[in-house]
Structures are given as C-alpha cells and as structure tokens.
Coordinates of C-alpha atoms (C1' of nucleotides) in Angstrom, one line a residue:
Chain A
M158 CA -11.7 30.9 -3.5
V159 CA -11.6 31.0 0.2
L160 CA -10.3 27.6 1.6
D161 CA -11.8 26.6 4.7
D162 CA -10.2 24.0 7.4
I163 CA -12.0 20.9 5.6
D164 CA -10.8 21.8 2.4
K165 CA -7.3 22.3 3.5
K166 CA -7.4 18.8 5.2
I167 CA -8.4 17.3 2.1
L168 CA -5.8 19.3 0.3
R169 CA -3.4 17.8 2.5
L170 CA -4.5 14.1 1.7
L171 CA -4.2 14.7 -1.8
Q172 CA -1.0 16.3 -2.1
E173 CA 0.3 13.1 -0.6
N174 CA -1.5 10.5 -2.1
A175 CA -3.9 11.0 -5.4
H176 CA -4.9 7.9 -5.2
Y177 CA -6.6 8.1 -2.0
T178 CA -10.3 7.4 -2.7
L179 CA -13.3 9.8 -1.5
K180 CA -13.9 6.9 1.0
D181 CA -10.5 6.8 2.5
I182 CA -10.7 11.2 2.1
A183 CA -13.8 10.9 4.1
N184 CA -13.0 8.5 6.9
K185 CA -10.2 10.5 7.3
I186 CA -12.5 13.8 8.1
N187 CA -14.7 12.6 9.2
L188 CA -17.5 13.2 6.3
S189 CA -19.7 11.7 4.3
L190 CA -18.9 11.1 0.7
T191 CA -20.8 13.9 -1.1
P192 CA -19.0 16.7 0.7
V193 CA -16.1 15.0 -0.2
H194 CA -16.9 14.7 -3.7
D195 CA -18.5 18.3 -4.2
R196 CA -15.4 19.4 -2.4
V197 CA -12.9 17.7 -4.9
K198 CA -14.9 19.0 -7.9
R199 CA -15.2 22.5 -6.9
L200 CA -11.0 22.6 -5.9
E201 CA -10.6 21.2 -9.4
K202 CA -12.5 24.0 -11.1
E203 CA -11.0 26.3 -9.3
G204 CA -7.7 25.2 -9.9
V205 CA -6.3 24.9 -6.6
I206 CA -5.6 21.3 -7.8
E207 CA -4.0 21.5 -10.9
K208 CA -3.9 18.0 -11.9
Y209 CA -2.8 14.6 -10.8
V210 CA 0.1 13.2 -11.8
S211 CA 2.3 9.8 -11.3
I212 CA 6.0 10.5 -9.7
L213 CA 8.7 8.3 -11.2
N214 CA 11.6 7.0 -9.8
K215 CA 14.7 8.9 -12.3
K216 CA 17.1 6.3 -11.1
K217 CA 14.7 3.5 -12.1
L218 CA 14.6 5.5 -15.5
G219 CA 18.4 5.6 -15.6
N220 CA 18.6 9.3 -14.5
N221 CA 21.7 9.7 -12.3
L222 CA 22.6 12.7 -13.0
T223 CA 20.9 15.9 -12.0
V224 CA 22.7 19.4 -12.1
Y225 CA 21.6 23.0 -11.8
C226 CA 22.7 25.4 -14.5
Q227 CA 23.1 28.9 -14.2
V228 CA 22.5 31.0 -17.8
T229 CA 23.0 34.1 -18.6
L230 CA 21.9 35.5 -22.0
T231 CA 23.3 37.9 -24.6
K232 CA 20.8 40.3 -24.3
Q233 CA 18.3 41.1 -21.9
T234 CA 15.2 42.0 -24.4
Y235 CA 11.8 40.5 -24.5
D236 CA 12.5 38.7 -27.5
T237 CA 15.8 36.8 -26.5
S238 CA 13.8 35.7 -23.5
E239 CA 11.0 34.6 -25.5
G240 CA 13.4 32.9 -27.9
F241 CA 14.9 31.0 -25.2
N242 CA 12.0 30.3 -23.1
Q243 CA 10.8 28.8 -26.1
A244 CA 13.6 26.2 -26.6
I245 CA 13.8 25.1 -23.1
L246 CA 10.1 24.0 -22.9
E247 CA 10.9 21.8 -26.0
M248 CA 14.0 20.2 -23.8
P249 CA 12.5 17.3 -21.8
E250 CA 15.8 16.9 -19.5
V251 CA 15.1 20.6 -18.3
V252 CA 12.6 19.7 -15.5
E253 CA 12.7 23.4 -14.3
C254 CA 13.6 26.9 -15.4
N255 CA 12.9 30.2 -13.5
Y256 CA 14.3 33.5 -14.7
V257 CA 16.0 34.9 -11.8
S258 CA 17.6 38.0 -9.9
G259 CA 21.2 38.0 -9.6
N260 CA 24.5 37.2 -11.3
F261 CA 23.0 35.1 -13.9
D262 CA 19.3 35.1 -15.8
Y263 CA 18.1 31.8 -15.5
M264 CA 18.4 29.0 -12.9
L265 CA 17.6 25.6 -14.6
K266 CA 17.3 22.1 -13.3
I267 CA 18.3 19.4 -15.5
I268 CA 17.5 15.5 -15.2
I269 CA 19.9 13.4 -17.4
P270 CA 21.4 9.8 -17.7
D271 CA 25.2 10.5 -16.8
M272 CA 28.1 12.5 -17.2
E273 CA 28.4 12.2 -21.1
S274 CA 24.5 13.2 -21.7
Y275 CA 25.2 16.7 -19.8
H276 CA 28.6 17.1 -22.0
H277 CA 26.4 16.5 -24.9
F278 CA 23.3 18.5 -23.8
H279 CA 25.6 21.4 -22.5
Q280 CA 27.7 21.2 -25.5
K281 CA 25.3 20.5 -28.5
K282 CA 21.5 22.0 -27.0
L283 CA 22.2 24.5 -24.5
S284 CA 25.1 26.7 -25.2
T285 CA 24.7 26.3 -29.2
L286 CA 21.1 28.2 -28.7
P287 CA 21.6 31.8 -29.9
E288 CA 20.4 33.4 -26.9
V289 CA 22.7 31.9 -24.6
S290 CA 26.2 33.9 -23.4
L291 CA 27.2 31.8 -20.5
I292 CA 26.3 28.6 -18.8
N293 CA 27.4 27.7 -15.0
T294 CA 26.8 24.3 -14.0
V295 CA 26.1 23.2 -10.4
F296 CA 26.3 19.3 -10.2
V297 CA 23.9 17.9 -7.6
I298 CA 26.6 15.3 -5.3
S299 CA 23.6 13.8 -3.3
E300 CA 19.7 14.6 -2.8
V301 CA 18.3 15.6 0.6
K302 CA 14.9 16.6 0.0
S303 CA 12.9 16.6 -3.2
T304 CA 8.7 16.8 -2.9
T305 CA 5.8 18.4 -4.4
V306 CA 4.1 19.0 -1.6
L307 CA 3.5 22.6 -0.9
P308 CA 2.9 24.3 2.8
I309 CA -1.1 24.9 3.2
Chain B
M220 CA 13.6 -4.8 -14.5
V221 CA 13.7 -4.1 -18.2
L222 CA 11.3 -1.4 -19.5
D223 CA 9.9 -2.0 -22.9
D224 CA 7.9 0.1 -25.0
I225 CA 4.5 -0.6 -24.2
D226 CA 6.1 0.0 -20.0
K227 CA 7.4 3.4 -21.7
K228 CA 4.3 4.4 -23.4
I229 CA 2.4 3.7 -19.7
L230 CA 4.2 5.3 -18.0
R231 CA 4.4 8.4 -20.4
L232 CA 1.0 8.4 -20.0
L233 CA 0.8 8.1 -16.4
Q234 CA 3.4 11.1 -15.3
E235 CA 0.9 13.4 -17.8
N236 CA -2.4 12.6 -15.5
A237 CA -2.7 9.9 -12.7
H238 CA -6.0 9.6 -13.2
Y239 CA -6.5 8.0 -16.4
T240 CA -8.4 5.0 -16.2
L241 CA -6.9 1.6 -16.9
K242 CA -9.0 1.9 -20.2
D243 CA -7.9 5.4 -21.4
I244 CA -4.7 3.6 -21.1
A245 CA -5.8 0.4 -22.9
N246 CA -7.4 2.5 -25.6
K247 CA -4.3 4.8 -26.2
I248 CA -2.1 1.9 -26.9
N249 CA -4.3 -0.6 -28.0
L250 CA -4.2 -3.4 -25.2
S251 CA -6.6 -5.1 -23.3
L252 CA -7.0 -4.3 -19.7
T253 CA -5.7 -6.8 -18.5
P254 CA -2.1 -6.3 -19.7
V255 CA -2.3 -2.6 -18.7
H256 CA -3.2 -3.2 -15.0
D257 CA -0.4 -6.1 -14.7
R258 CA 2.2 -3.7 -15.9
V259 CA 1.0 -1.0 -14.2
K260 CA 1.0 -2.9 -10.9
R261 CA 4.5 -4.5 -11.9
L262 CA 5.7 -0.8 -12.4
E263 CA 4.3 0.1 -8.6
K264 CA 5.9 -3.2 -7.3
E265 CA 9.0 -2.7 -8.7
G266 CA 9.4 1.2 -7.6
V267 CA 9.7 2.9 -11.0
I268 CA 6.4 4.3 -10.1
E269 CA 6.9 5.9 -6.5
K270 CA 3.7 7.7 -5.9
Y271 CA 0.7 9.1 -7.6
V272 CA 0.5 13.1 -6.3
S273 CA -1.9 16.0 -6.5
I274 CA -0.4 19.2 -8.0
L275 CA -1.9 22.3 -6.2
N276 CA -1.5 25.7 -7.7
K277 CA 1.2 27.4 -5.6
K278 CA -0.5 30.9 -6.0
K279 CA -3.8 30.0 -5.2
L280 CA -2.9 28.7 -1.5
G281 CA -1.0 32.1 -1.4
N282 CA 2.6 30.9 -2.0
N283 CA 3.9 34.0 -4.4
L284 CA 7.5 33.8 -4.1
T285 CA 10.0 31.3 -4.9
V286 CA 13.3 31.7 -3.9
Y287 CA 16.9 29.3 -4.4
C288 CA 19.0 29.6 -1.4
Q289 CA 22.6 28.8 -2.0
V290 CA 24.0 27.7 1.8
T291 CA 27.4 27.2 2.7
L292 CA 27.7 24.9 6.0
T293 CA 30.2 26.0 9.0
K294 CA 31.8 22.8 8.4
Q295 CA 32.1 20.1 5.5
T296 CA 31.5 16.9 8.4
Y297 CA 29.2 14.1 8.3
D298 CA 27.6 15.3 11.3
T299 CA 27.2 19.0 10.4
S300 CA 25.7 17.7 7.4
E301 CA 23.6 15.2 8.4
G302 CA 22.2 17.7 11.6
F303 CA 21.5 20.3 8.5
N304 CA 19.6 17.8 6.3
Q305 CA 17.2 16.6 9.6
A306 CA 16.6 20.0 10.1
I307 CA 15.8 20.9 6.5
L308 CA 13.1 17.8 6.5
E309 CA 11.2 19.5 8.8
M310 CA 10.7 22.4 6.7
P311 CA 7.7 22.2 4.5
E312 CA 8.8 25.4 2.5
V313 CA 11.4 23.7 1.2
V314 CA 10.8 21.5 -1.6
E315 CA 14.2 20.8 -2.8
C316 CA 17.2 20.4 -0.9
N317 CA 20.5 19.0 -2.5
Y318 CA 24.1 19.1 -1.9
V319 CA 26.3 20.1 -4.7
S320 CA 29.2 20.7 -5.8
G321 CA 31.1 24.7 -6.5
N322 CA 31.4 27.6 -4.1
F323 CA 28.6 26.8 -1.8
D324 CA 27.3 23.2 -0.2
Y325 CA 23.7 23.2 -0.8
M326 CA 21.0 24.7 -3.2
L327 CA 17.8 25.1 -1.6
K328 CA 14.2 26.1 -3.2
I329 CA 11.8 27.6 -1.2
I330 CA 8.0 28.0 -2.0
I331 CA 6.8 31.0 0.7
P332 CA 3.8 33.7 0.5
D333 CA 6.2 36.8 0.2
M334 CA 8.9 38.9 0.8
E335 CA 8.2 39.1 4.5
S336 CA 8.1 35.8 5.3
Y337 CA 10.8 35.0 3.5
H338 CA 12.7 37.6 5.7
H339 CA 11.3 35.4 8.8
F340 CA 12.3 32.2 7.1
H341 CA 15.6 33.5 6.0
Q342 CA 16.7 35.1 9.4
K343 CA 14.7 33.2 12.1
K344 CA 15.2 29.4 10.7
L345 CA 17.5 29.2 8.0
S346 CA 20.2 31.4 9.4
T347 CA 19.8 30.4 13.0
L348 CA 20.9 26.9 12.3
P349 CA 24.4 26.0 14.3
E350 CA 25.5 24.4 10.6
V351 CA 24.9 27.1 8.7
S352 CA 27.4 29.8 7.8
L353 CA 26.4 31.4 4.7
I354 CA 23.0 31.9 2.6
N355 CA 23.2 33.2 -0.8
T356 CA 19.4 34.2 -2.1
V357 CA 18.6 33.9 -5.8
F358 CA 15.3 35.5 -6.5
V359 CA 12.8 33.9 -8.7
I360 CA 10.9 36.6 -10.9
S361 CA 8.9 34.5 -13.3
E362 CA 8.9 30.8 -13.3
V363 CA 9.1 29.8 -17.7
K364 CA 8.9 25.6 -16.8
S365 CA 8.3 23.4 -13.8
T366 CA 7.4 19.7 -14.3
T367 CA 7.3 16.4 -12.7
V368 CA 7.8 14.7 -16.0
L369 CA 10.5 12.9 -16.8
P370 CA 12.4 11.9 -19.9
I371 CA 11.7 8.4 -20.6
Chain C
dC192 C1' -42.5 33.3 9.8
dT193 C1' -40.8 32.3 5.3
dT194 C1' -37.6 31.9 1.5
dC195 C1' -33.3 30.5 -0.2
dA196 C1' -28.6 28.7 -0.6
dA197 C1' -25.4 26.1 1.7
dA198 C1' -23.1 21.7 3.2
dC199 C1' -24.4 17.6 4.3
dA200 C1' -26.0 12.0 4.3
dG201 C1' -28.0 7.8 2.0
dA202 C1' -29.0 5.8 -1.8
dA203 C1' -29.1 4.4 -6.8
dA204 C1' -26.8 4.3 -10.9
dA205 C1' -22.6 4.6 -13.7
dT206 C1' -17.4 3.0 -13.9
dA207 C1' -13.7 1.6 -12.4
dT208 C1' -10.3 -2.1 -11.1
dT209 C1' -9.6 -6.4 -9.6
dT210 C1' -9.7 -11.2 -9.8
dC211 C1' -10.9 -15.0 -12.2
dT212 C1' -10.4 -18.4 -16.1
dG213 C1' -8.6 -19.1 -20.7
dT214 C1' -6.0 -19.2 -24.8
dA215 C1' -1.4 -18.6 -27.7
dA216 C1' 3.0 -18.1 -28.3
dA217 C1' 8.1 -18.3 -26.9
dA218 C1' 11.4 -20.4 -24.1
dG219 C1' 13.4 -23.9 -21.9
dT220 C1' 14.2 -29.3 -21.4
dA221 C1' 14.1 -34.4 -21.3
Chain D
dT266 C1' 10.3 -34.0 -31.3
dA267 C1' 7.3 -33.7 -27.7
dC268 C1' 6.6 -31.8 -23.0
dT269 C1' 6.6 -28.1 -19.7
dT270 C1' 7.3 -23.8 -18.3
dT271 C1' 6.2 -18.9 -18.5
dT272 C1' 4.8 -15.3 -20.1
dA273 C1' 1.7 -11.9 -22.7
dC274 C1' -2.6 -11.2 -23.5
dA275 C1' -8.0 -11.6 -23.9
dG276 C1' -12.4 -11.9 -21.8
dA277 C1' -15.8 -12.0 -18.0
dA278 C1' -17.1 -11.8 -13.4
dA279 C1' -16.8 -9.8 -8.6
dT280 C1' -15.7 -5.9 -6.0
dA281 C1' -15.2 -1.0 -5.4
dT282 C1' -15.4 3.6 -6.4
dT283 C1' -17.3 7.8 -9.0
dT284 C1' -21.2 10.5 -10.1
dT285 C1' -25.7 11.7 -10.1
dC286 C1' -30.0 11.9 -7.5
dT287 C1' -33.2 12.7 -3.6
dG288 C1' -33.8 14.6 0.6
dT289 C1' -32.8 16.8 5.3
dT290 C1' -30.6 20.0 8.3
dT291 C1' -29.2 24.7 9.5
dG292 C1' -28.4 29.5 9.3
dA293 C1' -28.7 33.6 6.7
dA294 C1' -32.1 37.2 4.0
dG295 C1' -36.1 38.9 2.9

DNA sequence: CTTCAAACAGAAAATATTTCTGTAAAAGTA
DNA sequence: TACTTTTACAGAAATATTTTCTGTTTGAAG
C-alpha cells in the first residue's frame, strides 16, 4: 500500500472534485485512461479513498449555528463511554465527536439551525444523557476555514 | 429556493454517496431520470450542493494525530484577525478554523502525521505567527464520529 | 536468454449523463 | 370559461464516461 507520486496526484485531484472524469485526470497528469482507472480502483479497494460525498451548504439548509461542546462524563468507565458514543452516533446535529485529553472528555461539533434549536438540543438531548455530567459550549462566531482536503 | 420533499430525498442520497447515478436516485425515489436530473442541476446552480469531494482515509495517508488548538490572539483588531486568517488558509494541516466566543479566540482542528510533526507545527508554524499570543492544545485520543452529512 | 509481472495504451462494450421532444396538471390572465 | 404560461414529469436520442478487453513495453527474477 505504498503511494507513488502518480497516486498522490490522483488523490489530490479527487479530493478537490470527485466529479473529475477519468479523462480529466488522465489529461491533468499526462496518462491514458487505463492506468488512471486501475489506480483509482486500487485506491478505492485499499480504502485510501473511503467514499465520495456531496458537500452541501449548511446555511442554505437553514443551519445557521455551529457550536463546539466540551463534554465531561460522570464516570470514565468503558460502559459510560460506550453508552455516550452510541447516543452521539444517533444525533444528526453532531457532525464530529472526539474523545480527548484535557479538562473535559469529549469535544463535539454541532451544526444546528439557530440558538433556539441549540437550547433545545442542549437541554433536552445532550444534558439529559445519563453519562453526561458537564457541558461547556463554545459558539462559532465566524467560519474561517472548513475543508475535507487532507494534506498528502 | 424552497426545498420540497423530493429535493430533500435527493440531497440525503447525494450526501451519502456522490457516486449514485441519476438512475440509482430515480429508482430509490420512484421518479424518471428527467426530474432527478433537473433537480440536481438546480440544486447545484443554487449552491445547495456546493461540491463533490472524495473522502480519504487519514491514517492510510499517514496522518495519525488529530488535535484541536485553542488560539488566543495578541489583539482583537480586524487587521490582526485578517492576518491570522490568511496565514491559516495557507496551512494544509489546519482543516478547520473558526472564530469563537469564550476564553480564547479561535478553535482550530489540525490533522498531522504524529507528535513530532505537531511539535514542529506548533513551535515553528503556529506560535511564530505574529498575531498569536497563546495556544492551548487538546489532543484527540479516539475518534467517535466524523461526518460530512448535515441534518436536512 | 526466457519468463513473469507491472504499468501503460488503445479500442470496444456497457453505462451514465445530457439534450430534445412532448404530455399533463396547476396557476395565472383576459 | 377559455386561453396562455409554467412546472413537473416521461421517454427517447445523442453524447460522454466508465468498464472491459487485447496487446505492447519494460524491468526484474529465474
């Protein structure tokens, strides 16, 4: 699973735009269709390319508020963590959830219509989880950067 | 720019998999190709669909460390903010950067190979920015959830 | 040398997207 | 009411893309 320079070029292009055709890519990297096709299929099979997704505009969907929630659990046990994790996976407004080091246990990123929805989410969905002890909210005032492009 | 139920179904499908064909979508929502095609093009044109991207596996690219940086600037002026923003946009390891409320000014998400790279990034790239006064690092121990799917 | 595998090119076959033509229902107008 | 316009959709033809197949070249292994 070693990536050579051609693989990396292909990945950089596909990260930018999943709708580039094989021909587009072939032209951009000066190859014929065959090797581009073979490499893309190999990268998919190996799991380097996980999936192709559409990025939607959150504001146009009515999601005008982004917040980070710093969550502390009641206990640090495996069962508590697992219970929390499962609950989070069911919540569509939680787009990111990481178990972290520091003064709290989890860092969550929430995308939601407005402050009222957030109030509801906070009071009725998150703080009511039996595993949750403390929530500290950090409000996003302005988005500077948000990309799915990973450094290659 | 009102989204009806059919638009929403299409968006939900495309968020999941940008490689669903028009036929796939048409079958799943019981329509012919034409309206599906027309609606997708309209959603693209209106900017509801921003772009199509490939999601790569960060570990398979050698990026084994994720961290959040909570950054405080030296001043709160416009020029300071703008200078910082511009610098951040140039840094490929910063995949997320938001100006936030609270005890610090910015929340950054960094994806990077390992602790050594992070040390270098922290010491040589981030803390050396003239706008940066303070950096508090939160290390991700384990990723629970990470999705590009927005609630519709 | 000879064989084998990897990387590529070109072309044919199978699919998908795009464009075109047309119908039906709903909304607006005289 | 009668007429026009618009919207949403269906089906089919044209175009483009992906997938598969055949074959060449190159370099490494026996």
